[in-house]
Amino acid sequence: MLSPEDTASLIYLGLLGLAVGGTLLVLLRSNFAKTAAQLLTWALIFLGVIAAHGLWQQIGPQVMPRQAVFDEGARVVIPVSADGHYYVTLELNGQPVKMVVDTGATDMVLSRADAERAGIDTTDLAFIGRAQTANGRVATAPVRIDSVVLGGIEDRRVRATVTDGALDESLLGMGYLSRFASLEIRARQMILTR
């Protein structure tokens, strides 16, 4: 069974096909060779766009810039992503964890999965705190992360929070970001400087 979004897409494509087909029929009657050449050109463009869209998941990470470290580990540059957010990969206790930078979050907030990846035993955590999220109120547990590395910058015993609620991606909040001397957003880049 088709979802409502799939049904709407199918109706849209059908109407678009009728409009294009009707236009082609009118054009074919007047000048067949010229219309056939234009039709072939547009078909190739359309196929190229579909191919590029399909391959973007594979080639996008190679084309789009990633976070970079400059000045012997004193400055980290994070490019804005296509969705307008800033994503950063930190090493938590030696394990890479991708986070979205959230200046509205007080602490570094970890999903259970990311906390476990960082070696935190989530079964023994005391979920005594409460936090308001976009998905509603969730219970939270305070933790300390032994080692947090961003580029060449390492911090020890960093305070964080683990949530028991649904969290798509862990959040990098002000508790960690305030360890930097400056946070600047310029030319679609976030620049963290120690």
Short mmCIF file of C-alpha atoms in Angstrom, two decimals:
data_model
loop_
_atom_site.label_atom_id
_atom_site.label_comp_id
_atom_site.label_asym_id
_atom_site.label_seq_id
_atom_site.Cartn_x
_atom_site.Cartn_y
_atom_site.Cartn_z
CA MET A 1 0.00 0.00 0.00
CA LEU A 2 1.31 3.43 -0.92
CA SER A 3 1.90 6.05 1.75
CA PRO A 4 0.14 9.43 1.36
CA GLU A 5 3.49 10.98 0.29
CA ASP A 6 3.99 8.28 -2.37
CA THR A 7 0.43 8.73 -3.65
CA ALA A 8 0.89 12.51 -3.87
CA SER A 9 4.19 12.02 -5.71
CA LEU A 10 2.58 9.57 -8.12
CA ILE A 11 -0.28 11.99 -8.89
CA TYR A 12 2.19 14.86 -9.38
CA LEU A 13 4.37 12.81 -11.73
CA GLY A 14 1.30 11.69 -13.68
CA LEU A 15 0.11 15.27 -14.18
CA LEU A 16 3.62 16.36 -15.09
CA GLY A 17 3.84 13.51 -17.61
CA LEU A 18 0.53 14.53 -19.18
CA ALA A 19 1.66 18.17 -19.47
CA VAL A 20 5.01 17.23 -20.99
CA GLY A 21 3.45 14.64 -23.28
CA GLY A 22 0.82 17.10 -24.51
CA THR A 23 3.46 19.73 -25.19
CA LEU A 24 5.59 17.20 -27.08
CA LEU A 25 2.64 16.12 -29.19
CA VAL A 26 1.99 19.72 -30.24
CA LEU A 27 5.69 20.34 -30.96
CA LEU A 28 6.14 17.08 -32.90
CA ARG A 29 3.45 18.09 -35.33
CA SER A 30 5.29 21.27 -36.33
CA ASN A 31 8.98 20.25 -36.58
CA PHE A 32 9.81 16.62 -35.86
CA ALA A 33 13.65 16.68 -36.22
CA LYS A 34 14.17 19.74 -34.04
CA THR A 35 11.74 18.51 -31.40
CA ALA A 36 13.33 15.04 -31.31
CA ALA A 37 16.79 16.58 -30.76
CA GLN A 38 15.49 18.77 -27.94
CA LEU A 39 13.67 15.82 -26.39
CA LEU A 40 16.86 13.75 -26.45
CA THR A 41 18.83 16.60 -24.84
CA TRP A 42 16.28 16.98 -22.02
CA ALA A 43 16.15 13.21 -21.50
CA LEU A 44 19.94 13.12 -21.07
CA ILE A 45 19.83 16.06 -18.65
CA PHE A 46 17.06 14.35 -16.68
CA LEU A 47 19.02 11.08 -16.51
CA GLY A 48 22.15 12.96 -15.43
CA VAL A 49 20.28 14.65 -12.59
CA ILE A 50 18.83 11.31 -11.45
CA ALA A 51 22.29 9.68 -11.58
CA ALA A 52 23.88 12.53 -9.63
CA HIS A 53 21.16 12.40 -6.99
CA GLY A 54 21.52 8.64 -6.65
CA LEU A 55 25.29 8.83 -6.32
CA TRP A 56 25.33 11.80 -3.92
CA GLN A 57 25.31 9.58 -0.83
CA GLN A 58 28.54 8.01 -2.07
CA ILE A 59 30.33 11.05 -3.49
CA GLY A 60 28.91 13.74 -1.17
CA PRO A 61 31.30 13.09 1.72
CA GLN A 62 34.25 13.35 -0.71
CA VAL A 63 32.99 16.59 -2.28
CA MET A 64 31.68 18.38 0.82
CA PRO A 65 34.30 19.78 3.18
CA ARG A 66 34.77 18.23 6.59
CA GLN A 67 35.92 19.59 9.90
CA ALA A 68 39.55 20.63 9.84
CA VAL A 69 42.14 21.45 12.49
CA PHE A 70 44.56 24.34 12.06
CA ASP A 71 47.26 26.12 14.03
CA GLU A 72 48.70 22.98 15.63
CA GLY A 73 45.40 21.97 17.16
CA ALA A 74 44.38 25.39 18.46
CA ARG A 75 41.63 26.06 15.93
CA VAL A 76 38.90 23.81 14.53
CA VAL A 77 36.86 24.79 11.46
CA ILE A 78 33.48 23.10 10.98
CA PRO A 79 31.65 23.67 7.67
CA VAL A 80 27.87 24.06 7.61
CA SER A 81 26.09 21.00 6.24
CA ALA A 82 23.47 20.96 3.51
CA ASP A 83 20.69 20.97 6.14
CA GLY A 84 22.05 24.15 7.77
CA HIS A 85 23.44 22.47 10.90
CA TYR A 86 27.02 22.09 12.05
CA TYR A 87 28.12 18.49 12.62
CA VAL A 88 31.33 17.53 14.35
CA THR A 89 32.96 14.20 15.08
CA LEU A 90 34.64 13.91 18.46
CA GLU A 91 36.50 10.99 19.94
CA LEU A 92 34.88 10.01 23.22
CA ASN A 93 37.17 7.65 25.10
CA GLY A 94 38.84 6.86 21.76
CA GLN A 95 35.61 6.19 19.84
CA PRO A 96 34.35 8.51 17.05
CA VAL A 97 30.92 9.99 17.76
CA LYS A 98 29.16 12.35 15.37
CA MET A 99 27.25 15.19 17.05
CA VAL A 100 25.21 18.16 15.98
CA VAL A 101 26.39 21.46 17.46
CA ASP A 102 23.55 22.86 19.57
CA THR A 103 24.29 26.18 21.26
CA GLY A 104 20.86 25.96 22.92
CA ALA A 105 21.86 22.81 24.81
CA THR A 106 23.46 23.28 28.21
CA ASP A 107 25.59 20.14 28.17
CA MET A 108 26.94 17.56 25.81
CA VAL A 109 23.92 15.27 25.48
CA LEU A 110 24.51 11.67 24.43
CA SER A 111 22.06 9.14 23.14
CA ARG A 112 22.23 5.76 24.88
CA ALA A 113 23.87 4.24 21.78
CA ASP A 114 26.59 6.90 21.64
CA ALA A 115 27.18 6.64 25.40
CA GLU A 116 27.62 2.88 25.07
CA ARG A 117 29.95 3.38 22.09
CA ALA A 118 32.07 5.61 24.35
CA GLY A 119 32.29 2.81 26.93
CA ILE A 120 29.68 4.10 29.37
CA ASP A 121 27.58 1.37 31.01
CA THR A 122 24.06 2.78 30.64
CA THR A 123 22.40 0.00 32.67
CA ASP A 124 23.78 1.40 35.94
CA LEU A 125 23.02 5.07 35.29
CA ALA A 126 20.74 7.03 37.61
CA PHE A 127 18.29 8.92 35.39
CA ILE A 128 17.50 11.54 38.04
CA GLY A 129 17.43 14.68 35.89
CA ARG A 130 14.76 15.99 33.54
CA ALA A 131 15.15 17.90 30.29
CA GLN A 132 12.74 19.47 27.84
CA THR A 133 13.43 18.47 24.22
CA ALA A 134 11.66 18.91 20.91
CA ASN A 135 10.19 15.43 21.53
CA GLY A 136 8.95 16.30 25.04
CA ARG A 137 10.37 15.74 28.52
CA VAL A 138 13.04 13.07 28.97
CA ALA A 139 14.93 11.65 31.92
CA THR A 140 18.67 12.30 32.01
CA ALA A 141 21.69 10.90 33.83
CA PRO A 142 24.89 12.87 34.51
CA VAL A 143 28.18 11.27 33.46
CA ARG A 144 31.84 12.19 33.05
CA ILE A 145 33.73 11.29 29.89
CA ASP A 146 37.36 10.46 30.61
CA SER A 147 38.71 11.72 27.28
CA VAL A 148 37.14 14.01 24.65
CA VAL A 149 39.27 14.76 21.59
CA LEU A 150 38.38 17.24 18.85
CA GLY A 151 41.12 17.41 16.26
CA GLY A 152 44.31 17.71 18.28
CA ILE A 153 42.54 19.18 21.32
CA GLU A 154 41.98 16.83 24.25
CA ASP A 155 39.93 17.49 27.35
CA ARG A 156 39.72 15.19 30.38
CA ARG A 157 36.79 14.38 32.66
CA VAL A 158 34.21 16.26 30.58
CA ARG A 159 30.71 16.57 32.01
CA ALA A 160 27.92 15.16 29.83
CA THR A 161 24.35 13.93 30.05
CA VAL A 162 22.88 10.67 28.79
CA THR A 163 19.21 10.70 27.86
CA ASP A 164 16.81 7.81 28.06
CA GLY A 165 14.56 9.40 25.42
CA ALA A 166 14.68 9.13 21.66
CA LEU A 167 17.59 11.19 20.38
CA ASP A 168 18.49 10.92 16.69
CA GLU A 169 21.93 12.44 17.17
CA SER A 170 23.93 13.41 20.19
CA LEU A 171 24.20 17.15 20.89
CA LEU A 172 27.33 19.19 21.48
CA GLY A 173 26.18 21.89 23.88
CA MET A 174 27.67 24.89 25.60
CA GLY A 175 29.17 22.92 28.48
CA TYR A 176 31.86 21.73 26.08
CA LEU A 177 31.87 24.68 23.66
CA SER A 178 32.56 27.13 26.51
CA ARG A 179 35.99 25.49 26.93
CA PHE A 180 37.04 27.36 23.77
CA ALA A 181 38.23 30.96 23.91
CA SER A 182 36.01 31.91 20.97
CA LEU A 183 33.25 30.54 18.81
CA GLU A 184 32.73 32.38 15.54
CA ILE A 185 30.42 31.77 12.59
CA ARG A 186 31.78 33.23 9.37
CA ALA A 187 31.43 32.33 5.67
CA ARG A 188 29.26 29.28 6.42
CA GLN A 189 31.84 27.91 8.85
CA MET A 190 31.97 27.59 12.62
CA ILE A 191 35.43 28.38 13.96
CA LEU A 192 36.39 27.19 17.45
CA THR A 193 39.61 28.63 18.85
CA ARG A 194 41.44 27.69 22.05
#
